[in-house]
Amino acid sequence: MKDSTIRIKTLRYQIMLALYLPVLLYAFSTFDVEEDTAYIRDVEPIVVGQENVVLGQPYEATAYLAASGDTEIGVQTSDDRLQIDGERLSMQTGSLLPEGEDEQVVEYTAELTFEQVNGETASRPVTGQFTVRRPEVIAQSVATDALYRQTLNEIRIDVPGLEEQPLRLVSGGQSQEGRTLSLSPSGEEVSVEAYLIQEGSDDVFLGTRTFNVIQPPLPSIRVLNAGGDELQASDRVSLARPNVRFDFEPDPEFASRYAQDARYSIGQVRVSYRRGLGASQELGTFDLGSNNQLNLAGQLTGLQPDDTIFLELENVARVNHAGQRIPIDNDLGSASQTFSFSLGG
């Protein structure tokens, strides 16, 4: 009967060994199986944890004692960066990667204590390592990869791996907590720095995203007569009602997304005329009334039907969200700022 029991127990441990051998083979040292019991004289401690973490993510690992059975494990360390909670190890990574470096291998050591079969307490050193990497700063804006100059651009910053962590965004002298920032840049490019907010310590610099700054798309300009009909180059302006209105048509997509930045105005209009093949003569420069209206009543004295009048726009500007007038004369080009029409009776 005793021999049979030994065979059954031996078979049981052979089955368990076959199941766990692929995972723990490297961690075992020596086995000593006796008739009534089985125990492991020597063991190898291991730590199982993350191999890669994003800067700002906490590193977490668990200490194991291979084939330790019901033996309780204690973990000790002199590494101030490690926090110990039972068999769990963790480390805050915010200060592990200096600015200018994109990744770094972090190594640490600890000591595992456990009770042997004979009741004595033994200890074994254990080492671990992981790689901390600077995260990718992903930016989204309505203008995709660029921002519009002197326009209120809304951008959003996302950092994979830190979705639930609080962020602070900095651009120039502007600092904003959260993941969104409104920018109205005036230069050729603008950069946004992302920081991880940490209570009780300095915020962690995560990375920078740089945007090119481009001009908003230009509007088209139409000229309407006193009846509100669009005037073409071959149309006539009535001498009896010489009133015209200038109508801006912003780029549709720009206007739909940046309505407060898609307003336009004209400073003055220089008016001249020409009779037949003669040289043109200036009548004067006139301010516009409300709604970009030009009233020429009383200004065309002496002009005759078939004379040609020239309307040259001056100080054309875009009015942005802050009420600033941003000149766009040069961007429009002279052909888009000068209109000519024949006078009719």
Coordinates of C-alpha atoms in Angstrom, one line a residue:
M1 CA 0.0 0.0 0.0
K2 CA 2.8 2.4 0.8
D3 CA 4.5 1.9 -2.5
S4 CA 1.2 2.5 -4.3
T5 CA 0.8 5.8 -2.5
I6 CA 4.3 6.9 -3.5
R7 CA 3.5 6.1 -7.1
I8 CA 0.3 8.1 -7.1
K9 CA 1.9 11.1 -5.5
T10 CA 4.8 10.9 -7.9
L11 CA 2.4 10.7 -10.8
R12 CA 0.5 13.7 -9.5
Y13 CA 3.7 15.9 -9.4
Q14 CA 4.7 14.6 -12.9
I15 CA 1.4 15.8 -14.3
M16 CA 1.7 19.2 -12.6
L17 CA 5.3 19.6 -13.8
A18 CA 4.3 18.8 -17.3
L19 CA 1.6 21.5 -17.2
Y20 CA 3.8 24.3 -15.8
L21 CA 7.1 23.3 -17.2
P22 CA 7.0 25.6 -20.3
V23 CA 6.5 28.7 -18.1
L24 CA 8.6 27.9 -15.1
L25 CA 11.4 25.6 -16.3
Y26 CA 14.0 28.4 -16.3
A27 CA 13.0 29.4 -12.7
F28 CA 13.4 26.0 -11.0
S29 CA 16.7 24.9 -9.5
T30 CA 16.7 21.4 -7.9
F31 CA 14.0 18.9 -6.8
D32 CA 14.2 16.4 -4.0
V33 CA 11.2 14.0 -4.0
E34 CA 10.9 11.7 -0.9
E35 CA 8.4 9.0 -0.2
D36 CA 5.8 11.0 1.7
T37 CA 6.3 14.5 0.5
A38 CA 7.8 16.7 -2.2
Y39 CA 9.4 20.0 -1.7
I40 CA 11.8 22.4 -3.5
R41 CA 15.0 23.1 -1.8
D42 CA 16.1 26.0 -3.9
V43 CA 14.0 28.5 -5.9
E44 CA 14.4 31.4 -8.2
P45 CA 12.4 34.6 -7.7
I46 CA 10.9 36.3 -10.8
V47 CA 9.2 39.6 -11.5
V48 CA 6.5 39.8 -14.2
G49 CA 5.6 43.3 -15.3
Q50 CA 5.2 45.7 -18.2
E51 CA 8.0 45.8 -20.8
N52 CA 7.1 49.2 -22.1
V53 CA 5.4 52.2 -20.5
V54 CA 4.6 55.7 -21.8
L55 CA 6.1 58.5 -19.8
G56 CA 3.7 59.4 -17.1
Q57 CA 2.1 56.0 -16.9
P58 CA 2.8 54.1 -13.7
Y59 CA 4.9 51.0 -14.1
E60 CA 3.4 47.9 -12.4
A61 CA 4.8 44.4 -11.7
T62 CA 4.2 41.4 -9.5
A63 CA 6.9 39.4 -7.7
Y64 CA 6.6 35.6 -7.8
L65 CA 8.5 32.7 -6.2
A66 CA 8.5 29.9 -8.6
A67 CA 6.8 26.7 -7.2
S68 CA 6.7 28.3 -3.8
G69 CA 3.3 26.7 -3.0
D70 CA 1.6 28.4 -0.1
T71 CA 4.7 30.2 1.1
E72 CA 4.2 33.8 1.9
I73 CA 6.5 36.2 0.0
G74 CA 7.8 39.5 1.4
V75 CA 9.4 42.1 -0.8
Q76 CA 11.9 44.7 0.3
T77 CA 13.9 47.3 -1.6
S78 CA 16.3 50.2 -1.0
D79 CA 15.2 51.8 -4.4
D80 CA 13.3 54.9 -3.4
R81 CA 11.5 54.9 -6.7
L82 CA 9.7 51.6 -6.0
Q83 CA 6.5 51.4 -4.1
I84 CA 5.7 48.0 -2.5
D85 CA 2.3 46.7 -1.7
G86 CA 2.5 43.0 -0.8
E87 CA 3.8 41.3 -3.9
R88 CA 3.0 44.2 -6.1
L89 CA 5.6 46.6 -7.2
S90 CA 5.0 50.0 -8.9
M91 CA 7.0 53.0 -9.9
Q92 CA 5.9 56.5 -11.1
T93 CA 7.7 57.3 -14.4
G94 CA 7.1 61.0 -14.7
S95 CA 10.7 61.9 -13.7
L96 CA 12.5 59.0 -15.4
L97 CA 13.0 60.6 -18.8
P98 CA 14.9 63.9 -19.1
E99 CA 13.9 66.4 -21.7
G100 CA 15.6 65.7 -25.0
E101 CA 15.5 61.9 -24.6
D102 CA 12.8 59.8 -26.2
E103 CA 13.3 56.6 -24.4
Q104 CA 15.3 55.0 -21.6
V105 CA 15.8 51.6 -20.0
V106 CA 15.0 51.6 -16.3
E107 CA 16.5 48.9 -14.0
Y108 CA 15.7 48.2 -10.4
T109 CA 16.5 45.6 -7.7
A110 CA 14.5 44.2 -4.8
E111 CA 14.8 41.3 -2.3
L112 CA 12.2 38.6 -1.9
T113 CA 11.9 36.8 1.5
F114 CA 10.1 33.6 2.1
E115 CA 9.8 30.7 4.6
Q116 CA 11.5 27.4 3.7
V117 CA 10.1 24.0 4.4
N118 CA 12.3 23.7 7.4
G119 CA 10.7 26.9 8.8
E120 CA 13.7 29.1 8.3
T121 CA 13.4 32.4 6.4
A122 CA 15.4 32.8 3.2
S123 CA 15.9 35.7 0.8
R124 CA 16.7 36.0 -2.8
P125 CA 17.6 39.1 -4.9
V126 CA 15.4 39.9 -7.9
T127 CA 16.0 42.4 -10.7
G128 CA 13.7 43.9 -13.2
Q129 CA 13.7 46.4 -16.0
F130 CA 11.4 48.2 -18.4
T131 CA 11.6 50.8 -21.1
V132 CA 9.9 54.2 -20.6
R133 CA 9.2 56.1 -23.9
R134 CA 8.1 59.6 -24.6
P135 CA 4.5 59.4 -25.9
E136 CA 3.3 60.6 -29.3
V137 CA 1.5 63.9 -29.1
I138 CA -1.4 63.8 -31.6
A139 CA -3.0 67.1 -32.5
Q140 CA -6.3 67.6 -34.3
S141 CA -7.7 70.9 -35.7
V142 CA -10.3 72.0 -38.1
A143 CA -7.5 73.0 -40.5
T144 CA -5.9 69.5 -40.1
D145 CA -2.1 69.9 -40.3
A146 CA -2.0 73.7 -40.4
L147 CA -3.6 76.7 -38.6
Y148 CA -5.1 79.7 -40.2
R149 CA -3.4 83.0 -39.6
Q150 CA -5.1 85.5 -37.2
T151 CA -8.1 83.1 -37.1
L152 CA -9.6 81.4 -34.0
N153 CA -8.3 77.8 -34.4
E154 CA -9.6 75.2 -32.1
I155 CA -7.2 72.3 -31.6
R156 CA -7.3 69.1 -29.5
I157 CA -4.3 67.3 -28.2
D158 CA -4.4 63.5 -27.5
V159 CA -1.7 61.4 -26.0
P160 CA -2.1 57.6 -26.5
G161 CA -1.7 55.8 -23.2
L162 CA -2.6 58.8 -21.1
E163 CA -6.3 59.1 -22.1
E164 CA -7.5 59.4 -18.5
Q165 CA -4.7 61.6 -17.3
P166 CA -5.0 65.4 -16.8
L167 CA -3.0 67.5 -19.3
R168 CA -1.9 71.1 -19.6
L169 CA -1.3 72.7 -22.9
V170 CA 1.1 75.7 -23.4
S171 CA 1.6 77.9 -26.5
G172 CA 3.5 81.1 -26.2
G173 CA 2.3 82.8 -23.1
Q174 CA -1.0 80.9 -23.1
S175 CA -1.5 77.9 -20.7
Q176 CA -4.7 75.9 -20.5
E177 CA -5.6 72.8 -18.6
G178 CA -7.4 70.1 -20.6
R179 CA -7.0 68.8 -24.1
T180 CA -8.3 71.7 -26.2
L181 CA -6.7 75.1 -26.9
S182 CA -7.8 78.1 -29.0
L183 CA -5.0 79.8 -31.0
S184 CA -4.9 82.8 -33.2
P185 CA -1.3 82.7 -34.5
S186 CA 0.3 85.5 -36.5
G187 CA 3.7 84.1 -37.4
E188 CA 4.8 81.4 -39.8
E189 CA 4.4 78.5 -37.4
V190 CA 3.2 77.8 -33.8
S191 CA 4.1 75.1 -31.3
V192 CA 2.0 73.6 -28.6
E193 CA 3.7 71.8 -25.6
A194 CA 1.8 69.1 -23.7
Y195 CA 2.4 68.5 -20.0
L196 CA 1.1 65.8 -17.7
I197 CA -0.3 67.4 -14.5
Q198 CA 1.0 65.8 -11.4
E199 CA -0.3 66.7 -7.9
G200 CA 2.4 67.6 -5.5
S201 CA 5.2 67.8 -8.1
D202 CA 6.2 69.5 -11.3
D203 CA 4.2 68.8 -14.4
V204 CA 5.8 66.3 -16.7
F205 CA 6.8 67.5 -20.2
L206 CA 5.4 65.0 -22.7
G207 CA 6.2 66.5 -26.1
T208 CA 5.6 69.3 -28.6
R209 CA 3.4 69.6 -31.7
T210 CA 4.2 72.2 -34.3
F211 CA 1.8 73.6 -36.8
N212 CA 2.4 75.6 -40.0
V213 CA 0.4 78.8 -40.2
I214 CA -1.3 79.6 -43.5
Q215 CA -3.5 82.3 -44.9
P216 CA -7.2 81.7 -45.0
P217 CA -8.7 81.2 -48.5
L218 CA -9.6 84.4 -50.2
P219 CA -13.2 85.4 -50.9
S220 CA -14.7 86.3 -54.3
I221 CA -16.2 89.7 -54.8
R222 CA -19.4 90.5 -56.7
V223 CA -20.8 93.9 -57.7
L224 CA -24.6 94.3 -57.5
N225 CA -26.7 97.1 -59.0
A226 CA -29.4 99.1 -57.3
G227 CA -31.9 96.3 -57.9
G228 CA -29.6 93.7 -56.3
D229 CA -28.7 92.0 -59.6
E230 CA -25.1 91.0 -60.2
L231 CA -23.3 93.2 -62.7
Q232 CA -21.1 91.5 -65.4
A233 CA -18.4 93.3 -67.3
S234 CA -20.7 93.9 -70.3
D235 CA -23.6 95.3 -68.2
R236 CA -24.4 99.0 -67.8
V237 CA -24.8 101.1 -64.6
S238 CA -27.8 103.4 -64.7
L239 CA -26.9 107.1 -64.7
A240 CA -30.2 107.7 -63.0
R241 CA -29.5 105.3 -60.2
P242 CA -25.7 105.0 -60.0
N243 CA -25.6 103.0 -56.8
V244 CA -23.7 99.7 -56.5
R245 CA -23.1 97.3 -53.7
F246 CA -20.0 95.0 -53.2
D247 CA -20.8 91.5 -52.0
F248 CA -18.2 89.1 -50.6
E249 CA -18.5 85.4 -51.0
P250 CA -16.2 83.6 -48.5
D251 CA -14.8 80.2 -49.2
P252 CA -17.8 78.0 -48.2
E253 CA -15.8 75.5 -46.1
F254 CA -13.9 78.3 -44.3
A255 CA -17.1 80.2 -43.7
S256 CA -18.9 77.2 -42.3
R257 CA -16.1 76.5 -39.8
Y258 CA -14.8 79.9 -39.0
A259 CA -17.9 82.1 -39.3
Q260 CA -16.6 84.8 -37.0
D261 CA -13.4 85.1 -39.1
A262 CA -15.0 85.2 -42.5
R263 CA -16.3 88.8 -42.6
Y264 CA -14.9 91.3 -45.0
S265 CA -15.0 95.1 -45.6
I266 CA -13.8 97.7 -48.0
G267 CA -12.2 101.0 -46.9
Q268 CA -12.8 103.2 -50.0
V269 CA -13.4 103.0 -53.7
R270 CA -11.5 105.1 -56.2
V271 CA -13.7 106.1 -59.1
S272 CA -12.5 107.2 -62.5
Y273 CA -14.0 107.3 -66.0
R274 CA -13.0 107.2 -69.7
R275 CA -14.7 108.6 -72.7
G276 CA -14.1 106.7 -75.9
L277 CA -10.4 106.1 -76.5
G278 CA -9.3 109.0 -74.3
A279 CA -7.3 108.8 -71.1
S280 CA -9.1 108.0 -67.9
Q281 CA -9.8 110.8 -65.4
E282 CA -10.3 110.4 -61.7
L283 CA -13.5 111.5 -60.1
G284 CA -12.5 110.9 -56.5
T285 CA -12.2 108.4 -53.7
F286 CA -15.3 107.6 -51.8
D287 CA -16.2 105.9 -48.5
L288 CA -18.7 103.2 -48.5
G289 CA -22.0 103.3 -46.6
S290 CA -23.6 100.4 -44.7
N291 CA -23.5 97.0 -46.3
N292 CA -20.6 98.0 -48.6
Q293 CA -22.9 100.4 -50.6
L294 CA -21.4 103.0 -53.0
N295 CA -23.7 105.9 -53.8
L296 CA -22.5 107.8 -56.8
A297 CA -25.6 110.0 -57.1
G298 CA -24.4 113.6 -57.8
Q299 CA -20.8 112.3 -58.5
L300 CA -21.3 111.6 -62.2
T301 CA -22.2 115.1 -63.3
G302 CA -21.1 115.7 -66.9
L303 CA -20.8 112.0 -67.7
Q304 CA -22.6 110.6 -70.7
P305 CA -24.1 107.2 -71.7
D306 CA -21.4 104.8 -73.0
D307 CA -18.7 106.4 -70.9
T308 CA -16.9 103.7 -68.9
I309 CA -16.4 104.0 -65.2
F310 CA -13.7 102.2 -63.2
L311 CA -14.2 101.2 -59.6
E312 CA -10.9 100.3 -57.8
L313 CA -11.3 98.9 -54.3
E314 CA -8.9 100.1 -51.6
N315 CA -8.1 98.8 -48.1
V316 CA -9.9 95.5 -48.6
A317 CA -9.7 93.6 -45.3
R318 CA -10.9 90.6 -43.5
V319 CA -12.5 91.2 -40.1
N320 CA -11.6 88.4 -37.7
H321 CA -13.2 87.1 -34.5
A322 CA -11.4 89.8 -32.4
G323 CA -12.7 92.7 -34.7
Q324 CA -9.2 93.2 -36.2
R325 CA -9.0 94.3 -39.9
I326 CA -6.4 92.2 -41.6
P327 CA -5.6 93.7 -45.1
I328 CA -5.9 91.3 -48.0
D329 CA -5.5 93.9 -50.9
N330 CA -2.2 92.4 -52.1
D331 CA -3.5 88.8 -51.9
L332 CA -6.5 89.6 -54.0
G333 CA -4.5 91.0 -56.9
S334 CA -5.3 94.1 -59.0
A335 CA -7.7 92.2 -61.3
S336 CA -9.9 91.2 -58.4
Q337 CA -10.0 94.8 -57.0
T338 CA -10.9 96.7 -60.2
F339 CA -14.2 96.6 -62.0
S340 CA -15.3 98.5 -65.1
F341 CA -18.9 99.1 -66.4
S342 CA -20.5 101.2 -69.1
L343 CA -22.9 103.9 -68.2
G344 CA -26.5 103.6 -69.4
G345 CA -29.3 106.1 -69.7

